[in-house]
Coordinates of C-alpha atoms and ligand atoms in Angstrom, one line a residue:
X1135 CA -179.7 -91.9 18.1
X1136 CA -178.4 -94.1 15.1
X1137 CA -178.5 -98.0 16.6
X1138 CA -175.1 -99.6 16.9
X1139 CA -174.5 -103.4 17.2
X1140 CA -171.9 -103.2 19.7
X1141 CA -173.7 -100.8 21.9
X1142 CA -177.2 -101.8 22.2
X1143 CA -178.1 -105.0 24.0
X1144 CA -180.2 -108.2 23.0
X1145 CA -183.7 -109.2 23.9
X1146 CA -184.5 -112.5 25.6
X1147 CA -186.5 -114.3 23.8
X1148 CA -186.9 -117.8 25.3
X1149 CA -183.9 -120.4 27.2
X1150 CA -183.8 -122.5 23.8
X1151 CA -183.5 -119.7 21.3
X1152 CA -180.7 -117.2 20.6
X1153 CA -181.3 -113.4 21.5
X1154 CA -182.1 -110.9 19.2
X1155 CA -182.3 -107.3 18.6
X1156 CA -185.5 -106.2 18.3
X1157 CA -185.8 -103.0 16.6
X1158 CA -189.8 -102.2 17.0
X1159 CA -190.6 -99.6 14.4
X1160 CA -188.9 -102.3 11.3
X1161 CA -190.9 -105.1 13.6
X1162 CA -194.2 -103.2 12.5
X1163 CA -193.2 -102.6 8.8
X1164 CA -192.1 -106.0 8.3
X1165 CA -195.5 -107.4 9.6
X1166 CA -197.7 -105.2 7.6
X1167 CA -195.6 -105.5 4.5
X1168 CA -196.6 -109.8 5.0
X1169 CA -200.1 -109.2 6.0
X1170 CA -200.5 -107.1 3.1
X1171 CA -199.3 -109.8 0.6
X1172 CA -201.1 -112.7 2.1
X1173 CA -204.4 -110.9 3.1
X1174 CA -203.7 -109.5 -1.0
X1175 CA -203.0 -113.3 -2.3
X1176 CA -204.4 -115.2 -0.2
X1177 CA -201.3 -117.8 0.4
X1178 CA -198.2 -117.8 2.0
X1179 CA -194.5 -117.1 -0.3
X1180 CA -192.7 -120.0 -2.3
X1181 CA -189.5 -120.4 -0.6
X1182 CA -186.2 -121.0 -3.3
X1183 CA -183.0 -121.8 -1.6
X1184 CA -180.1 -122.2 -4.5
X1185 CA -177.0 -123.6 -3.3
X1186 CA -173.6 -123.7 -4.5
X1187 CA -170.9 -125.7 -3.8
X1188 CA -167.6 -124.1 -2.6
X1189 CA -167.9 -121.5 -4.3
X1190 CA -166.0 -118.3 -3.4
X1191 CA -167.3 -114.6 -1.6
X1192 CA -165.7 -112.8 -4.4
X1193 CA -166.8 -115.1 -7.6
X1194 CA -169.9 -112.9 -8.6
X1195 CA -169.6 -109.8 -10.2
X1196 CA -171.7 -107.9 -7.8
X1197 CA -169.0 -108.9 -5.2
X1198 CA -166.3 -107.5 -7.5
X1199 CA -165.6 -110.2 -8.7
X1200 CA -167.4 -111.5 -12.3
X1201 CA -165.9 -109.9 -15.6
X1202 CA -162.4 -108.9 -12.5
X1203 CA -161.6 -113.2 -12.4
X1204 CA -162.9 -114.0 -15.6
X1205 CA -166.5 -115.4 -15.2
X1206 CA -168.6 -112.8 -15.7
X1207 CA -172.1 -113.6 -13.6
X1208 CA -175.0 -111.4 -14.7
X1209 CA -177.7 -113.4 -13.8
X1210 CA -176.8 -113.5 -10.3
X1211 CA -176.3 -109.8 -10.5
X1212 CA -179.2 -109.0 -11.9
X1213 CA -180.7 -110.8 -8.7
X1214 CA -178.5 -108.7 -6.5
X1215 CA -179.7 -105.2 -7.9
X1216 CA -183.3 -106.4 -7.5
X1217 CA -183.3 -107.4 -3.9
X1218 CA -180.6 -107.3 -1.2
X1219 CA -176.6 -108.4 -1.2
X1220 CA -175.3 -109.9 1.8
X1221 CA -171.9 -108.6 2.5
X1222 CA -171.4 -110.5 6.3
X1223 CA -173.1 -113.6 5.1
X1224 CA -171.9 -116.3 7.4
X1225 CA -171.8 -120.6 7.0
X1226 CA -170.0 -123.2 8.7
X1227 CA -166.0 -124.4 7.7
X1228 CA -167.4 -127.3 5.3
X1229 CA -170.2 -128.8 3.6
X1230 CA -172.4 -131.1 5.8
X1231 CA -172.2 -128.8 8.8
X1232 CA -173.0 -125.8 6.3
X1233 CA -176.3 -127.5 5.1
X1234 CA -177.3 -129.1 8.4
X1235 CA -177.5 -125.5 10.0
X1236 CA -179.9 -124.4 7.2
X1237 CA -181.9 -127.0 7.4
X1238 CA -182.2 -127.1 11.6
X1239 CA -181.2 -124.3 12.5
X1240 CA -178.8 -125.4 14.8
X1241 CA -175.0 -125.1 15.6
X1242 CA -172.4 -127.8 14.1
X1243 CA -172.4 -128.4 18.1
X1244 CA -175.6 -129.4 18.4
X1245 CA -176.9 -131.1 14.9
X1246 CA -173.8 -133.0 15.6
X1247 CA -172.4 -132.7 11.7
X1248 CA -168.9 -131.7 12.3
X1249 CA -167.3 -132.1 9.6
X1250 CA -168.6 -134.1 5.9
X1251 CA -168.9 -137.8 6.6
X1252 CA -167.6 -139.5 3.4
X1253 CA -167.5 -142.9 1.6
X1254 CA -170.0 -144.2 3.2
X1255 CA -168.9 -142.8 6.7
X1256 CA -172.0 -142.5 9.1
X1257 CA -173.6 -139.2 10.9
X1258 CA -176.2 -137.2 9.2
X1259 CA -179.3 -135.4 10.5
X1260 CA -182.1 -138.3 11.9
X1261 CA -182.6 -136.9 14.8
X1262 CA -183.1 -133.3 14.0
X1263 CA -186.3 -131.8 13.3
X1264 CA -186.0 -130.4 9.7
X1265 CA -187.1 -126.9 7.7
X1266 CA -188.8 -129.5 5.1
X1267 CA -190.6 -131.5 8.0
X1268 CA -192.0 -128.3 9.2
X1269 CA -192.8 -126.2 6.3
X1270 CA -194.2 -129.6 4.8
X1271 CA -196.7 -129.5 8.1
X1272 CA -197.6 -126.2 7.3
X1273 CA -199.2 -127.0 4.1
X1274 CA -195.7 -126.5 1.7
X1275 CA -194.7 -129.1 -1.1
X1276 CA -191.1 -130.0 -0.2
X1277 CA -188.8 -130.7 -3.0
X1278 CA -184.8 -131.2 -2.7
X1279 CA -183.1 -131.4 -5.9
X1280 CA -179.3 -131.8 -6.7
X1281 CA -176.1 -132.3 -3.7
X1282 CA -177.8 -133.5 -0.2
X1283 CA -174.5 -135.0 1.8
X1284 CA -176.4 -135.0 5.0
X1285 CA -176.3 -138.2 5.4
X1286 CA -176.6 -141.4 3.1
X1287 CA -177.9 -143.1 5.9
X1288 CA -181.6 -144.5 5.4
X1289 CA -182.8 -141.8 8.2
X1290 CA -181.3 -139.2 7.2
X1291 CA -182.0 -139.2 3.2
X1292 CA -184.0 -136.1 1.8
X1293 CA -187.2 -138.4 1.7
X1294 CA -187.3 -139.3 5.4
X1295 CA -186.5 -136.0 6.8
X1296 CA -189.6 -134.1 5.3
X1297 CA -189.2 -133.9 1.9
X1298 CA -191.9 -135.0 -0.6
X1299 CA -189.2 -135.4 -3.2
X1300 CA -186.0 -135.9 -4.3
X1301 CA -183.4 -136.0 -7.4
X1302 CA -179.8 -136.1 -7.1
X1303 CA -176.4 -137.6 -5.2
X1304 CA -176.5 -138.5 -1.2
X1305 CA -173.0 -137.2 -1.1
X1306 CA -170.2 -134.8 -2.5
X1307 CA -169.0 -134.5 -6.5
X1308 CA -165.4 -135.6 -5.8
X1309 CA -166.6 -138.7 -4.2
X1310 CA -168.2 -140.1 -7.2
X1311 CA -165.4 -138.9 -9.9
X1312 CA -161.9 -138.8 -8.3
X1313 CA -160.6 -142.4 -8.0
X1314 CA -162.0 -142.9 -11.8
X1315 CA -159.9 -139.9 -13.1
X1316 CA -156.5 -141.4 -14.5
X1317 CA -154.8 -137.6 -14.1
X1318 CA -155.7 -137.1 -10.6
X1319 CA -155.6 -141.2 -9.1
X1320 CA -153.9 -143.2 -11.7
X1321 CA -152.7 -146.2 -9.5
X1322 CA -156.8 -146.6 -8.8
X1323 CA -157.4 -145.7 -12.4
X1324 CA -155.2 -148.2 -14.2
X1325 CA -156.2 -150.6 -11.3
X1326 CA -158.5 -153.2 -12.0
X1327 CA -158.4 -154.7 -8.0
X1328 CA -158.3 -150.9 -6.6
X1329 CA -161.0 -149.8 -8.7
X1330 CA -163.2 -153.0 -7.1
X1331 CA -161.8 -152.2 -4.2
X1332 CA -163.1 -148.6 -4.4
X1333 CA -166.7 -150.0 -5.8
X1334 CA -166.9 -152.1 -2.8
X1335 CA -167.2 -149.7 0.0
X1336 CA -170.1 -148.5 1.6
X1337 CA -171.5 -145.3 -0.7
X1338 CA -173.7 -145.5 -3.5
X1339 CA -172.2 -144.4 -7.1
X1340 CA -175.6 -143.9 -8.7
X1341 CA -177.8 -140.5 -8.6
X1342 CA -180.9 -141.3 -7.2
X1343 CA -184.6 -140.4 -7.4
X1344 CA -186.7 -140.9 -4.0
X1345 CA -190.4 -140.1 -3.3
X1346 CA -191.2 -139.5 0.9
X1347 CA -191.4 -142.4 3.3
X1348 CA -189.9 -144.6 0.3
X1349 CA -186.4 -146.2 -0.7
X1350 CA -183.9 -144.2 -2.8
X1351 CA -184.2 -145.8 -6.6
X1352 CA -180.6 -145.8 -8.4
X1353 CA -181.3 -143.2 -11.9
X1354 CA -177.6 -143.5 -13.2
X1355 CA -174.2 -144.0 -12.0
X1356 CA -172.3 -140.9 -12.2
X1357 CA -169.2 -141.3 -14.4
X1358 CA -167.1 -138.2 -15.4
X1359 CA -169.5 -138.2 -18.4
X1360 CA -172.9 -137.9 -16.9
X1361 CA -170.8 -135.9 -13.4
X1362 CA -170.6 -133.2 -16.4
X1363 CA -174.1 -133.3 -17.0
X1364 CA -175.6 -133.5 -13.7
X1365 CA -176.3 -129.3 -13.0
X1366 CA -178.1 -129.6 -16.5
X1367 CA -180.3 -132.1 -15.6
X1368 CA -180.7 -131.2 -12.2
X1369 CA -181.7 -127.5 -13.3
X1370 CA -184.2 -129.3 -15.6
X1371 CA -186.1 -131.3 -12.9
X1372 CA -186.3 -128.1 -10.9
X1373 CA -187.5 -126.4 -13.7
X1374 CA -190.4 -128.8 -14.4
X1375 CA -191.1 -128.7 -10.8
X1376 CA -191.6 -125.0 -10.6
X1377 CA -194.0 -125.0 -13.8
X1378 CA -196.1 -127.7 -12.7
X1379 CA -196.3 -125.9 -8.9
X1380 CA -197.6 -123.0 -11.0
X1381 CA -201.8 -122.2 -10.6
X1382 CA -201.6 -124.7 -7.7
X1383 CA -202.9 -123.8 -4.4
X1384 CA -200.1 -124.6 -2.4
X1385 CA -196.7 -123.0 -1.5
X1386 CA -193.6 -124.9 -2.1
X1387 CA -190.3 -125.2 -1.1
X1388 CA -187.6 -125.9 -3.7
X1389 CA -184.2 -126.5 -1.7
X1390 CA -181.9 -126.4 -5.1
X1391 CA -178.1 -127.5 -4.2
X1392 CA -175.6 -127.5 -7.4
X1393 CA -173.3 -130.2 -8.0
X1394 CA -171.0 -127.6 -8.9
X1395 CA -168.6 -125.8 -8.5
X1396 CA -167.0 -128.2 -6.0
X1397 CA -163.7 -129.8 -7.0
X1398 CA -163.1 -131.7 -9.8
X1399 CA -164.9 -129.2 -12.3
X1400 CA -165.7 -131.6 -15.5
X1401 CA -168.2 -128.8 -17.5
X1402 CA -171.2 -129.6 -19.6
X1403 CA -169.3 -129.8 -23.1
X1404 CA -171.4 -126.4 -24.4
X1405 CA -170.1 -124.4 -21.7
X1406 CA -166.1 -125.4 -22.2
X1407 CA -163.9 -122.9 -22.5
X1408 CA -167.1 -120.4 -22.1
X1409 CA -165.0 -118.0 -19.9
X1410 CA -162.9 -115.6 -20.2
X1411 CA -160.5 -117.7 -18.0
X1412 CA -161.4 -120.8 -19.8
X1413 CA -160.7 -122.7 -16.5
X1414 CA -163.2 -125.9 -15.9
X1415 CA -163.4 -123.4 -12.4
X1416 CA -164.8 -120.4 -14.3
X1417 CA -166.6 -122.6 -16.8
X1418 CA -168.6 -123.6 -14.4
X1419 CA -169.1 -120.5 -12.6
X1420 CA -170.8 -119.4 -15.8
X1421 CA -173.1 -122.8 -16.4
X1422 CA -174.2 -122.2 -12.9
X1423 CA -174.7 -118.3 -13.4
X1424 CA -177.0 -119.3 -16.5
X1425 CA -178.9 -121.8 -14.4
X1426 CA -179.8 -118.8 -11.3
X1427 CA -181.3 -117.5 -14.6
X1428 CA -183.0 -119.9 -16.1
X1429 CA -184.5 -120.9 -12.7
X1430 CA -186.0 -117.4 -12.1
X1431 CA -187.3 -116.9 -15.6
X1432 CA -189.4 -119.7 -15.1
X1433 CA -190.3 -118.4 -12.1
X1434 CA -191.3 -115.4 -14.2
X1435 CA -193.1 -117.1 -17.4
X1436 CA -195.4 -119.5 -15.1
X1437 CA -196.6 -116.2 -12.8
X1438 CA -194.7 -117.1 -9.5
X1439 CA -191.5 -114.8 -9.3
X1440 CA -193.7 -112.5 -7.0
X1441 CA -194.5 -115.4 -4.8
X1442 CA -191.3 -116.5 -4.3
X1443 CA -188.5 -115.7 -1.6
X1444 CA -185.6 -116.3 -3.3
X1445 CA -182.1 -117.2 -1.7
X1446 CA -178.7 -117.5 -3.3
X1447 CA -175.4 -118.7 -1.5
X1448 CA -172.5 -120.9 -1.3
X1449 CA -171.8 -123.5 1.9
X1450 CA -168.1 -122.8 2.7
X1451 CA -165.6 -120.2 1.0
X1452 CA -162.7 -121.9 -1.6
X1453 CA -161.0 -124.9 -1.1
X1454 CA -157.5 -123.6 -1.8
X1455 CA -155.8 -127.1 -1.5
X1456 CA -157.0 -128.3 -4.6
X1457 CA -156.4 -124.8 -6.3
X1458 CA -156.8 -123.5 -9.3
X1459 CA -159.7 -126.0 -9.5
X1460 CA -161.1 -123.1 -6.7
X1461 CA -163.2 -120.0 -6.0
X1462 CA -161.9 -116.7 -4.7
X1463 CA -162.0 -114.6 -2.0
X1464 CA -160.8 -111.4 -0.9
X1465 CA -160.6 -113.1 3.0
X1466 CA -157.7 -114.9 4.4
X1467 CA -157.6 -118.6 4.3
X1468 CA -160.2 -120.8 2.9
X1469 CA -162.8 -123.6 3.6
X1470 CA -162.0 -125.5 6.4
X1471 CA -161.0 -123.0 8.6
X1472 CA -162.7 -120.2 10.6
X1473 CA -160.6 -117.2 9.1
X1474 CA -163.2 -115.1 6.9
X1475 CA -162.3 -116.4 3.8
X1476 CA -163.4 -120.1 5.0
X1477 CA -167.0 -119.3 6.2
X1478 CA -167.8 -115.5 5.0
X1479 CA -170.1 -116.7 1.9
X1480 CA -172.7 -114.0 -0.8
X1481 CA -175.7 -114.3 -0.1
X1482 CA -178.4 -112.7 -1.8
X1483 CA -182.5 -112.5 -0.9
X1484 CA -184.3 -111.2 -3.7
X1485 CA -188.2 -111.4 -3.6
X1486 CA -189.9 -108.5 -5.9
X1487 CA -192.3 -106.0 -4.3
X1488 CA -191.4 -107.7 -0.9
X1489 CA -188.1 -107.3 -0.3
X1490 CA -186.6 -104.1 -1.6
X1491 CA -184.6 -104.1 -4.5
X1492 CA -180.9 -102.6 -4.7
X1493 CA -179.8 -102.7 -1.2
X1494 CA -176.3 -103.7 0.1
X1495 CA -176.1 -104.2 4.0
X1496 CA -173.2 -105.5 6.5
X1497 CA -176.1 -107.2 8.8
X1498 CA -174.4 -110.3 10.1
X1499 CA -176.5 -113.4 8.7
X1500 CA -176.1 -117.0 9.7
X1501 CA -177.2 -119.9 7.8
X1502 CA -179.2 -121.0 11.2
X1503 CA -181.3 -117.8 10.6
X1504 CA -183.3 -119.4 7.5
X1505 CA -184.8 -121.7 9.7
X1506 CA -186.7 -119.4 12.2
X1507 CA -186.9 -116.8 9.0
X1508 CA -188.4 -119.5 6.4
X1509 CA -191.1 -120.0 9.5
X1510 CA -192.0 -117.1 10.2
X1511 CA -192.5 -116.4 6.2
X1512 CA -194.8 -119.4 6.4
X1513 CA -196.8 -118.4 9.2
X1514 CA -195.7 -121.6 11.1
X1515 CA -192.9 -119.8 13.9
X1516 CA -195.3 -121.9 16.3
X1517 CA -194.0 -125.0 15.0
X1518 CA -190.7 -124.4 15.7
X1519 CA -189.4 -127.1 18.4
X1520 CA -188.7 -125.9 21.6
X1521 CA -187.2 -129.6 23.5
X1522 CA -183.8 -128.3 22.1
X1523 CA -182.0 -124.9 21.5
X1524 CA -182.0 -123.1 17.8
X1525 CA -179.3 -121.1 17.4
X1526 CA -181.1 -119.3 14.1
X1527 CA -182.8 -115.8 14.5
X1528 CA -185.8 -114.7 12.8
X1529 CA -184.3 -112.3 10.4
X1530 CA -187.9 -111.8 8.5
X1531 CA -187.8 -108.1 9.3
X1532 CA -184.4 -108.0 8.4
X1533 CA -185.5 -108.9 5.0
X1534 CA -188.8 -107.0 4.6
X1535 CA -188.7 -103.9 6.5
X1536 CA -187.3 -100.7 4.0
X1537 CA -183.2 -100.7 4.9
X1538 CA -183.8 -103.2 7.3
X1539 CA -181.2 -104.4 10.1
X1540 CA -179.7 -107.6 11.2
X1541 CA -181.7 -109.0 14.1
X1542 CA -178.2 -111.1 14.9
X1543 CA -175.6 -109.5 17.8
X1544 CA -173.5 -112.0 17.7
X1545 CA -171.6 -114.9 14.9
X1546 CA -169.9 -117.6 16.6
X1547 CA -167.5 -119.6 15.1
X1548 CA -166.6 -123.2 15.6
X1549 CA -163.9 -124.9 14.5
X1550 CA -165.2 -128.8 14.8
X1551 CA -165.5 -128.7 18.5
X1552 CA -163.6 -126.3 19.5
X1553 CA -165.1 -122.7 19.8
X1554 CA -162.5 -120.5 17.7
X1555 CA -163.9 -116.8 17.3
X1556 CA -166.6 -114.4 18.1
X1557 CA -167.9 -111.1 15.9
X1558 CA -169.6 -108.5 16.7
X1559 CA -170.1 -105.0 14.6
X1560 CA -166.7 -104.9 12.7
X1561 CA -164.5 -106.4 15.2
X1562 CA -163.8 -110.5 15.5
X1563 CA -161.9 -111.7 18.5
X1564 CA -160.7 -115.1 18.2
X1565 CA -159.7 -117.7 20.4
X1566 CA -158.6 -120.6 18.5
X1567 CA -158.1 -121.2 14.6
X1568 CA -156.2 -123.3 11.9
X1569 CA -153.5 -121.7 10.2
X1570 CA -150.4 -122.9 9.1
X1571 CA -148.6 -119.6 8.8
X1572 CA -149.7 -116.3 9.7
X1573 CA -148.3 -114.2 7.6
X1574 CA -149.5 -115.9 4.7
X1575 CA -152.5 -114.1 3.6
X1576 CA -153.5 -116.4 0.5
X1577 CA -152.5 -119.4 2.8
X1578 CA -153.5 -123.1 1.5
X1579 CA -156.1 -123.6 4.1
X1580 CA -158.3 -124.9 5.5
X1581 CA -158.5 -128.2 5.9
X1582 CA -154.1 -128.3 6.3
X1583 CA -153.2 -126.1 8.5
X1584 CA -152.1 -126.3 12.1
X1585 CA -154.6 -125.8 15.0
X1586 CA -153.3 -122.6 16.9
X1587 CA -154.7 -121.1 20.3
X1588 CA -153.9 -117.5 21.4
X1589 CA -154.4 -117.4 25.3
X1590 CA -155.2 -113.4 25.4
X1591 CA -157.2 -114.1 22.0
X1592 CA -156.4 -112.4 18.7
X1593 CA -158.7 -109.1 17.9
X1594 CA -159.6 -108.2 14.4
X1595 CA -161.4 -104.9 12.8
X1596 CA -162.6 -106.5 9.8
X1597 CA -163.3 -103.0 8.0
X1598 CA -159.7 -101.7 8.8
X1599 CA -158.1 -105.2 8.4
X1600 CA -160.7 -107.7 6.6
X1601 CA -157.8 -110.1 5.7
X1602 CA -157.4 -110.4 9.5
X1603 CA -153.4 -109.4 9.6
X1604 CA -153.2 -107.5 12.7
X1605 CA -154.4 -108.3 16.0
X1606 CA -156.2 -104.8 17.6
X1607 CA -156.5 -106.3 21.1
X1608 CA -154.2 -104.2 23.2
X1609 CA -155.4 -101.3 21.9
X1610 CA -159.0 -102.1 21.9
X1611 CA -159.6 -103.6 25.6
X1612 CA -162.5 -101.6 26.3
X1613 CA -164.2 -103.8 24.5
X1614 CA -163.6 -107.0 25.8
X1615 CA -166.6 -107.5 27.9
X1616 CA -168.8 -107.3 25.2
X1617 CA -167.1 -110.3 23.7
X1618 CA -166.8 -112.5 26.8
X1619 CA -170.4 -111.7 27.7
X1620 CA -171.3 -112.8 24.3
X1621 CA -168.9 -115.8 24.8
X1622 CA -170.4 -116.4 28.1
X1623 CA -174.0 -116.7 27.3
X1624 CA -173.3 -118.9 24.3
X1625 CA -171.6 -120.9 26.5
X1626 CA -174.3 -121.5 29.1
X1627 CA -176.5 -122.6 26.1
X1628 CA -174.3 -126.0 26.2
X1629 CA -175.1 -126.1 30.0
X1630 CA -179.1 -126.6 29.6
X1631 CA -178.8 -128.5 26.3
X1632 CA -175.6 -130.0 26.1
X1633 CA -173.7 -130.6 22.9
X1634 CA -174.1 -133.9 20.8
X1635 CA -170.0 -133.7 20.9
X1636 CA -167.8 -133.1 24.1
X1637 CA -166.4 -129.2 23.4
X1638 CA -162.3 -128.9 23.2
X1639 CA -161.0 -126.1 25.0
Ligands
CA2588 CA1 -168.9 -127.2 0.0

């Protein structure tokens, strides 16, 4: 028999951790494919996560977008076609709680980053035990580089949350460049008293460097000159890391998040008008298409590319309110909101001779699953905390076994605190979303829209209907225990370790 996700049931695995599938005979080829290479190498895989910023499901080329939207992306398809493309590749509505639940783990719920604290505003992750604390225990050089905004809080900076370095901003690109530019905030602009009034609250303006256990130390305020500079720089210090990491005896981890392509778009000056669309957008697209490659080829002059698990993905899906600054997507709504097109992100793993090249699956992936993944790639799954409940599921196999499949039953979606959807195979039912009108398929999102509860709950077939149109639910009620089951258990999860926020129902 051929598995199915809906079908076959989940394996315990202990009261703080998510069940899994566990599908035996990939189990064994995984583990031999990772004994072979560190009995063979003696050492445990680099680990290179390369962030975006809201950039779109259907921006690359080998998500049909590229050359189709007018920024064509062959780097990152190159990358694609050598490992494995991520169609169901899930991360939170926004940035902070995207990035949080890669870095714990852990549920918007539970890290307790709803939603991205800004100006100054407090929250971020003290408190939570981090990927960078423990791969750094397990004998890893930890280096951030670029976009952290999880937290600009003492605690929760880069440096005292396991990393052993770290160059870039403590919060988000528009925070730094919109109240300076005269098009978009003129009365602040052409304001002497607003613009001190801006400089006086709470956030820092500069980019910073920051070595672990030490203060941040300012390296340059970020005007719309140097904001147009940063990915080159940035890319340039990751760069230099990764050559001097090479011949050393230890394994790193190089958590690489762009400035771009988040809202406003102000592109290095070589790369304007570089697209076909000639949008700052697309302009972008392609400086940060050209950085994926020059990150991996000096992965490949300086010997490491084969020791390195590389990841490539975006935190959210577009911001469509501050469109045509935006990405694309082929999913309803947009970042902000729970529909598909707000937190169904690519994703693609690519590690040569380890993780098999040209393969395109529909395995559901969360961003909590790098945490338990990255571990057990590291040899340090021991390590993982068990005083609190991870929501990430060791996807190793997933990634290593020949046509691997998603170890993950079940995505939940949260919308802030409220719990909006559940998927399973190809169907989603939801509960709750935002939306400001239904029948609005390219709707302005996200972040506008109305809060809207369905008391039966709204069921979706996201191969038949993937911009979520039609509700399937009276015809499909045979299903409905496996969703409330799913529902259910998830649920009880909140019982034994209850959430950091009170949950809206
Ligand atoms: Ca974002």
């Amino acid at each position: 028999m051929t598995f199915d996700s809906i079908a076959t049931a989940t394996v315990p695995i202990a009261e703080h951790r998510e069940p899994a599938f566990v599908h035996e005979e990939q189990n064994v080829a995984a583990r031999q494919r990772l004994e072979n290479y560190v009995s063979t190498h003696g050492r445990r895989p680099n680990i290179l996560v390369i962030l975006f910023d809201d950039v779109g499901w259907g921006d690359f080329g080998c998500y049909g977008g590229g050359v189709a939207v007018g920024a064509p992306t062959p780097n990152i398809d190159r990358l694609a076609r050598d490992g494995l493309l991520l169609t169901s590749c899930y991360s939170e509505p926004s940035c902070s709680p995207s990035r949080a639940s890669l870095m714990t783990g852990r549920l918007p719920m539970r890290h307790g980053l709803l939603r991205p604290p800004m100006y100054g505003q407090p929250g971020g992750l003290d408190g939570e035990v981090t990927l960078a604390q423990l791969l750094g225990d397990a004998g890893y050089v930890t280096q951030a580089v670029g976009k952290w905004h999880m937290g600009e809080n003492r605690e929760s900076q880069p440096q005292h949350v396991g990393f052993d370095d770290f160059y870039g901003f403590l919060s988000v690109s528009d925070m730094y460049s919109e109240w300076r530019d005269p098009y978009f905030f003129p009365e602040i602009a052409y304001s002497e008293e607003r613009t001190r009034w801006i400089e006086n609250q709470p956030f820092n303006r500069c980019f910073v460097h920051a070595v672990k256990g030490g203060d941040t130390e300012d390296v340059e305020e970020v005007t719309i000159p140097v904001l147009s500079t940063l990915d080159d720089k940035w890319a340039t210090y990751s760069r230099d890391f990764i050559k001097r990491m090479s011949g050393g005896s230890q394994p790193w981890f190089l958590y690489h998040c762009t400035r771009g392509a988040h809202f406003d778009n102000y592109p290095l000056e070589k790369y304007l008008g570089a697209s076909p669309a000639k949008h700052p957008y697309k302009d972008t697209l392609i400086e940060l298409d050209d950085i994926v490659g020059r990150l991996v080829e000096t992965l490949r002059e300086t010997g490491q590319l084969e020791h390195t698990m590389i990841f490539v993905s975006s935190d959210n899906g577009p911001n469509m309110e501050t469109w045509p600054d935006a990405a694309y997507t082929p999913f309803r709504c947009a970042k902000g909101s729970t529909w598909e097109g707000g937190v169904r992100v690519p994703g693609v793993f690519a590690w040569p001779g380890m993780i098999d090249a040209d393969h395109t699956t529909d395995g559901l992936f969360s961003f909590t699953d790098m945490f338990p993944t990255a571990l057990a790639l590291a040899g340090a799954d021991a390590a993982m905390p068990d005083d609190r409940f991870i929501d990430g599921v060791d996807q190793s196999s997933f990634l290593l076994a020949p046509e691997g499949r998603s170890n993950r039953k079940y995505q939940y979606y949260w919308l802030q605190n409220q719990f909006s959807a559940v998927r399973v195979g190809e169907y989603k039912l939801m509960l709750a979303s935002i939306s400001d009108d239904d029948r609005d398929v390219q709707s302005l999102g996200g972040f506008e829209g109305v809060a809207q509860r369905y008391p039966y709950g709204r069921l979706y077939n996201l191969y038949l209907d993937p911009k979520e149109t039609r509700s399937y639910l009276v015809r499909k009620l045979a299903y409905i225990d496996s969703f409330t089951s799913g529902i259910r258990d998830h649920f009880k999860t909140f019982g034994k370790y209850p959430p950091r926020h009170p949950i809206t129902r």
